[in-house]
CSV table of C-alpha atoms in Angstrom, one decimal:
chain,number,residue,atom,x,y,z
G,1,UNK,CA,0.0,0.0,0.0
G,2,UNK,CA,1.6,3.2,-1.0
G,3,UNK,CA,2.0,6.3,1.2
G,4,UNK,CA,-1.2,8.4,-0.6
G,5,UNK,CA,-3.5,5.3,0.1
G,6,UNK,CA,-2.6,5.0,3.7
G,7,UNK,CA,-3.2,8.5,4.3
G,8,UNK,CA,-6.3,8.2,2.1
G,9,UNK,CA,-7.6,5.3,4.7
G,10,UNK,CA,-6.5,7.1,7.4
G,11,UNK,CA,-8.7,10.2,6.4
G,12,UNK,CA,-12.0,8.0,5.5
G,13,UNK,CA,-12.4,5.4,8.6
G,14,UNK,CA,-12.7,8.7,10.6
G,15,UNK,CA,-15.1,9.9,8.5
G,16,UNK,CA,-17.1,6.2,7.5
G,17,UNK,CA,-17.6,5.8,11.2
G,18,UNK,CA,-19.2,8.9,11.7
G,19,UNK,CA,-21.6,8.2,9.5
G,20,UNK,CA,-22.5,5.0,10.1
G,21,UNK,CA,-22.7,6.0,14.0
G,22,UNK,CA,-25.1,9.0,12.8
G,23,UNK,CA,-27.4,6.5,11.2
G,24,UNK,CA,-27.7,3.8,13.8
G,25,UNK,CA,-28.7,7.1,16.6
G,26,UNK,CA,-31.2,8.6,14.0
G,27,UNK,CA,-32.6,5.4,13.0
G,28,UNK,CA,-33.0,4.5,16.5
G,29,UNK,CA,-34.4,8.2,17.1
G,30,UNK,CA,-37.1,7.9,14.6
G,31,UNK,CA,-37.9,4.4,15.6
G,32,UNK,CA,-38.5,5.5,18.6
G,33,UNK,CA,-39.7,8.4,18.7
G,34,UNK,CA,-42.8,7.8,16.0
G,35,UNK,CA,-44.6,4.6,18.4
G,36,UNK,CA,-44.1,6.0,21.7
G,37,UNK,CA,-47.2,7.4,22.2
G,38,UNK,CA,-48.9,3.9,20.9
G,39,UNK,CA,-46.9,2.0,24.0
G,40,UNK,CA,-48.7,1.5,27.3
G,41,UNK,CA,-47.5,0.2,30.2
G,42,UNK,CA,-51.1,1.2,32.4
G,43,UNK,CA,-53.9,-1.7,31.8
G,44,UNK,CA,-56.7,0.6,32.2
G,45,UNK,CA,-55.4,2.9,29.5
G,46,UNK,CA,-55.0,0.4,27.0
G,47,UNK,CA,-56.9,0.5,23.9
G,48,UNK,CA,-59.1,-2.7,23.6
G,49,UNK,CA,-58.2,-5.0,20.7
G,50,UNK,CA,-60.0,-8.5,19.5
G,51,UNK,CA,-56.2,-10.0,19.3
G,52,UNK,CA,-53.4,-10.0,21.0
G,53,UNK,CA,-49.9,-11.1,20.0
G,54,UNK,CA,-47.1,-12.3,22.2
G,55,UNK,CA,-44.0,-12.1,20.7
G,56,UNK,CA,-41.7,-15.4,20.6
G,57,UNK,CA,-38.4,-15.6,23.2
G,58,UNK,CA,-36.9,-18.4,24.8
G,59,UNK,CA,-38.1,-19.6,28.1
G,60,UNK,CA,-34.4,-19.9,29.1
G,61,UNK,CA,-31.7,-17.7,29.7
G,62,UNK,CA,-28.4,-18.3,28.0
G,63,UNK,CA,-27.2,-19.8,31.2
G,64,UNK,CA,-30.2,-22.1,31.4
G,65,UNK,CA,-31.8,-20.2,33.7
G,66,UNK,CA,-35.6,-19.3,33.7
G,67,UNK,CA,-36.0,-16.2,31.6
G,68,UNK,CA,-37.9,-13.0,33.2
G,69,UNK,CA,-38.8,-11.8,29.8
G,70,UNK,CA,-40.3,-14.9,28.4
G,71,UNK,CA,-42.5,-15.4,31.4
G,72,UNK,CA,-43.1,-11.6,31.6
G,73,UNK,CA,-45.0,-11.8,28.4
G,74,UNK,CA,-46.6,-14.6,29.4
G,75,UNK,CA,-48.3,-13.2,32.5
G,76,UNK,CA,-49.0,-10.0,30.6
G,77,UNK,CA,-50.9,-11.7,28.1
G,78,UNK,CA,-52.6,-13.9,30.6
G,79,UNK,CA,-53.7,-10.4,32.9
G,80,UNK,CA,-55.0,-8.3,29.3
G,81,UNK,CA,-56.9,-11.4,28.6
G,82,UNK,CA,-58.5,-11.9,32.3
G,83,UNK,CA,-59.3,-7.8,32.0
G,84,UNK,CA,-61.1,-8.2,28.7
G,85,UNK,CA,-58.8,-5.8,26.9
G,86,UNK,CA,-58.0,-8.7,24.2
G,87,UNK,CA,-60.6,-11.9,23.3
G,88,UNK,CA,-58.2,-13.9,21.2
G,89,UNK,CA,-54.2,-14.8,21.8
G,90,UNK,CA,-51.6,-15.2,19.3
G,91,UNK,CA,-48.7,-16.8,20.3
G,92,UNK,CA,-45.8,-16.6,17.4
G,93,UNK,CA,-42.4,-17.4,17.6
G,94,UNK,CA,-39.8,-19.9,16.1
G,95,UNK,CA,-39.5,-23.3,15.8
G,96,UNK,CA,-36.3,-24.4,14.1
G,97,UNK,CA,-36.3,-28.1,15.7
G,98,UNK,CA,-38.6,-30.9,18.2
G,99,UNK,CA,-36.3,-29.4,20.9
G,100,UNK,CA,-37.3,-26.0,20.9
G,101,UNK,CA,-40.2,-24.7,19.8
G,102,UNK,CA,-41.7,-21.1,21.3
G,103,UNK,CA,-44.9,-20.8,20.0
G,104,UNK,CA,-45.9,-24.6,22.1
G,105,UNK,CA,-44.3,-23.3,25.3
G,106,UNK,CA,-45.7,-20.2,25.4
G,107,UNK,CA,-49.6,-22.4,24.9
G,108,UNK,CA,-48.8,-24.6,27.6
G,109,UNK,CA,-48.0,-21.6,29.9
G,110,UNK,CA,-50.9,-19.6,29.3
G,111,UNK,CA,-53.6,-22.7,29.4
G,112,UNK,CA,-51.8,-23.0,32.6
G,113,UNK,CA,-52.9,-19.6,33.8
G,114,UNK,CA,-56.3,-20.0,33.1
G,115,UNK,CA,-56.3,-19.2,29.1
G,116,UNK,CA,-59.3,-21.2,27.4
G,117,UNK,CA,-57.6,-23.3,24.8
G,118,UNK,CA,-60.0,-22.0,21.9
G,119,UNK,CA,-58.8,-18.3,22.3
G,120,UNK,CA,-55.1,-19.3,21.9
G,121,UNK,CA,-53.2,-19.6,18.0
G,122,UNK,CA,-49.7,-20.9,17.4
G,123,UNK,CA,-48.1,-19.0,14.8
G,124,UNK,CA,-45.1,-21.6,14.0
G,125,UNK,CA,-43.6,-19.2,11.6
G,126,UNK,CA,-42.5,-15.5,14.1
G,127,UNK,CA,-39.2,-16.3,13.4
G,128,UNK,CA,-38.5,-13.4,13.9
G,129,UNK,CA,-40.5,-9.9,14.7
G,130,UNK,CA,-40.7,-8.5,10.4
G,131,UNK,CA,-41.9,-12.0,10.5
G,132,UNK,CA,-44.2,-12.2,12.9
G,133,UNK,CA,-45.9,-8.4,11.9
G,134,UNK,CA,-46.5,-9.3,8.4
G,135,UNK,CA,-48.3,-12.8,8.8
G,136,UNK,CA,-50.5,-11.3,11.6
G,137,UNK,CA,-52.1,-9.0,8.7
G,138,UNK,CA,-51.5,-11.4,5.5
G,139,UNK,CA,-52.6,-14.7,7.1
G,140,UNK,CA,-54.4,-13.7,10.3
G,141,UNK,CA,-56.5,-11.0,8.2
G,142,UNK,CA,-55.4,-8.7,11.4
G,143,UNK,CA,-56.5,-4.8,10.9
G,144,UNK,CA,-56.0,-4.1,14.7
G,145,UNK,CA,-54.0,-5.8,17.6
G,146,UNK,CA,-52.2,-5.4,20.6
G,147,UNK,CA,-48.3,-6.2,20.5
G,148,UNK,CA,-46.8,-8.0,23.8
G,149,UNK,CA,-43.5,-7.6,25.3
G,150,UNK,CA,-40.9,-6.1,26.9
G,151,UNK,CA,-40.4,-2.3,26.6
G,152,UNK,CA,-37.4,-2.2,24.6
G,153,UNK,CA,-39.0,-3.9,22.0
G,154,UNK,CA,-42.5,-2.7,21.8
G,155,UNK,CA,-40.9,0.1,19.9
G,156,UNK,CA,-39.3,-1.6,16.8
G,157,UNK,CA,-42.3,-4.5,16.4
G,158,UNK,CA,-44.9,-1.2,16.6
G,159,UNK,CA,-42.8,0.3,14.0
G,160,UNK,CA,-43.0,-2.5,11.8
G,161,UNK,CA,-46.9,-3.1,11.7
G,162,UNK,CA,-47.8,0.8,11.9
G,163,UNK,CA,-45.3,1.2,8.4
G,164,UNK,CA,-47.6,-1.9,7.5
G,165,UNK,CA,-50.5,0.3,7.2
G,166,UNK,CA,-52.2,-1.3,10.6
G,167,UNK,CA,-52.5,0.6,14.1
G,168,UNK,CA,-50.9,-1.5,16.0
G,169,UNK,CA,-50.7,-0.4,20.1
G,170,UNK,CA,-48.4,-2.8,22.4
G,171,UNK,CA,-48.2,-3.5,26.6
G,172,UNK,CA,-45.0,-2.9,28.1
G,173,UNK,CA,-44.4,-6.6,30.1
G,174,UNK,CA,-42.5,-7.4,32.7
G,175,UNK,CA,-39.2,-8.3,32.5
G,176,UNK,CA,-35.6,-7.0,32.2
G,177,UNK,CA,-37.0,-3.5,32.0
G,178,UNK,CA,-33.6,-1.8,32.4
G,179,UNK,CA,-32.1,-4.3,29.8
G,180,UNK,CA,-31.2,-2.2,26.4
G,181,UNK,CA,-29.7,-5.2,24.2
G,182,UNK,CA,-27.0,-3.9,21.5
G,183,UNK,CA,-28.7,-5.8,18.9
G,184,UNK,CA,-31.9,-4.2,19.7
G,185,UNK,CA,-30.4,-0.9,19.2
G,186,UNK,CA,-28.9,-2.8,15.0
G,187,UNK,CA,-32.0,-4.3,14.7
G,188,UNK,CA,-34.4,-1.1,14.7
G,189,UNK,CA,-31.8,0.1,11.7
G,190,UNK,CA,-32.2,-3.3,10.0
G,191,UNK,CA,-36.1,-2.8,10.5
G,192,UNK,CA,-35.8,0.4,8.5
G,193,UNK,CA,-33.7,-1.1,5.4
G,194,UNK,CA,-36.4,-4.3,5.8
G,195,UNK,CA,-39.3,-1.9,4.9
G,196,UNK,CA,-37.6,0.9,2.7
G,197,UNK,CA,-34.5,-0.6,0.9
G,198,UNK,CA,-34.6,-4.2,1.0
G,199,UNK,CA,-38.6,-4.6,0.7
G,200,UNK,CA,-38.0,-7.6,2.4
G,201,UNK,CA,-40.7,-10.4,2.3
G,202,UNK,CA,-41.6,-13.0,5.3
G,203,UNK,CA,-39.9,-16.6,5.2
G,204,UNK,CA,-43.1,-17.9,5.1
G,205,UNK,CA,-46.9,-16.7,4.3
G,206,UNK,CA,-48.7,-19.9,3.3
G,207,UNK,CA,-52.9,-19.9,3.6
G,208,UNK,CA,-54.7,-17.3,5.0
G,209,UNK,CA,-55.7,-18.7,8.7
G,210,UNK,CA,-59.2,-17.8,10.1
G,211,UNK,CA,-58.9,-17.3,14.0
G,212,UNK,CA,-62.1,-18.5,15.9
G,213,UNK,CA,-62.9,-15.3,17.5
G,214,UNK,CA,-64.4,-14.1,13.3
G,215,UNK,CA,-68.3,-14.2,13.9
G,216,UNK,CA,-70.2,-16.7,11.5
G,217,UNK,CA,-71.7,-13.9,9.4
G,218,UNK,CA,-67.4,-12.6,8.5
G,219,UNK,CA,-66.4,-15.0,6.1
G,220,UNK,CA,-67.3,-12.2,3.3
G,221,UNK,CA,-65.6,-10.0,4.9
G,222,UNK,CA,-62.6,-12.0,5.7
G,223,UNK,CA,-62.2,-12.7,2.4
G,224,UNK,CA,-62.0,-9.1,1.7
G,225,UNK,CA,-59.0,-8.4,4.0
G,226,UNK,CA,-57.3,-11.0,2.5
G,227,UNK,CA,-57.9,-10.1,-1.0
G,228,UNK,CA,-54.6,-9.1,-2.4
């Protein structure tokens, strides 16, 4: 490498690092900024929506511990159901093998908490939150619905499904509250490029899915949702 290009390199990674920082912070900023105000952490100020959805995590911690955040979305979908403030439970999440498998977990812990089996779906194929967004309005036919997790991420998955054309609100649920992963702070710029550069599609759509909570007289206009 000759002198002028080592002076050149010097002068640009300054400069390329800049930048790249001052995208990550403003595409963090606008993430966050535009879905505060749909984010709720107070029950009784909650919109009221016919479907929640509970956003896939593992029941362990990387140590192999029991994980606050998986069991924190758990009891807060359990406690908006028991206050009327959803009628119907989507439970989405990943899958990849018989030895793990979020969507099943999270069913087994909610019918364990008093959740009638009939208002609980397992959506096999969250596996990941773009994912999970996009099949709750393409297969599930969803208008409306109330995102559930933990704070820190209520921002990027209510980014996604507004910027999907649907008015998505979430509930702040317990957990590691104070936790602010680095990947979280990646993956709300990656969110961005998902919807605006990339036009990135799901891994998987398949059939539109009918929940049980549609009324017998909806098929019509269930079919109209779905119409492309």
């Amino acid at each position: 490498m000759t002198l002028r290009a080592k002076r050149l390199l010097r002068r640009w990674i300054p400069i390329a690092f800049f930048l790249f920082a001052l995208t990550v912070l403003l595409g963090n900023r606008w993430v966050i900024n535009s879905t505060d105000s749909y984010i709720y952490d107070n029950v009784g100020l909650l919109p009221e929506n016919r479907v929640g959805i509970v956003l896939g995590t593992s029941p362990y911690t990387r140590g192999g511990g029991r994980s606050d955040d998986f069991f924190g979305r758990i009891e807060a979908a359990a406690k908006l159901y028991d206050a009327g403030k959803i009628r119907h439970i989507i439970v989405s999440g990943a899958n990849p093998d018989a030895t793990y498998n979020e969507p099943r977990r999270m069913w087994q812990e909610l019918v364990k908490r008093g959740v009638p089996q009939e208002a609980l779906t397992m959506d096999f194929a969250g596996f990941r939150t773009f994912d999970t967004v996009a099949r709750a309005h393409r297969v599930f036919g969803l208008e409306r619905y109330t995102l559930i997790t933990q704070k820190y991420h209520t921002y990027r998955a209510v980014f996604l499904a507004r910027k999907m054309e649907v008015p998505a609100v979430a509930y702040i649920a317990p957990g590691t509250q104070y936790r602010h992963p680095w990947r979280e702070i990646f993956a709300r710029v990656k969110a961005i490029l998902d919807l605006f550069v990339l036009r990135t599609e799901p891994r998987f759509v398949g059939e539109p899915e009918r929940l049980p909570t549609e009324g017998p007289g909806d098929e019509d206009l269930l079919a109209q949702r779905l119409r492309p």
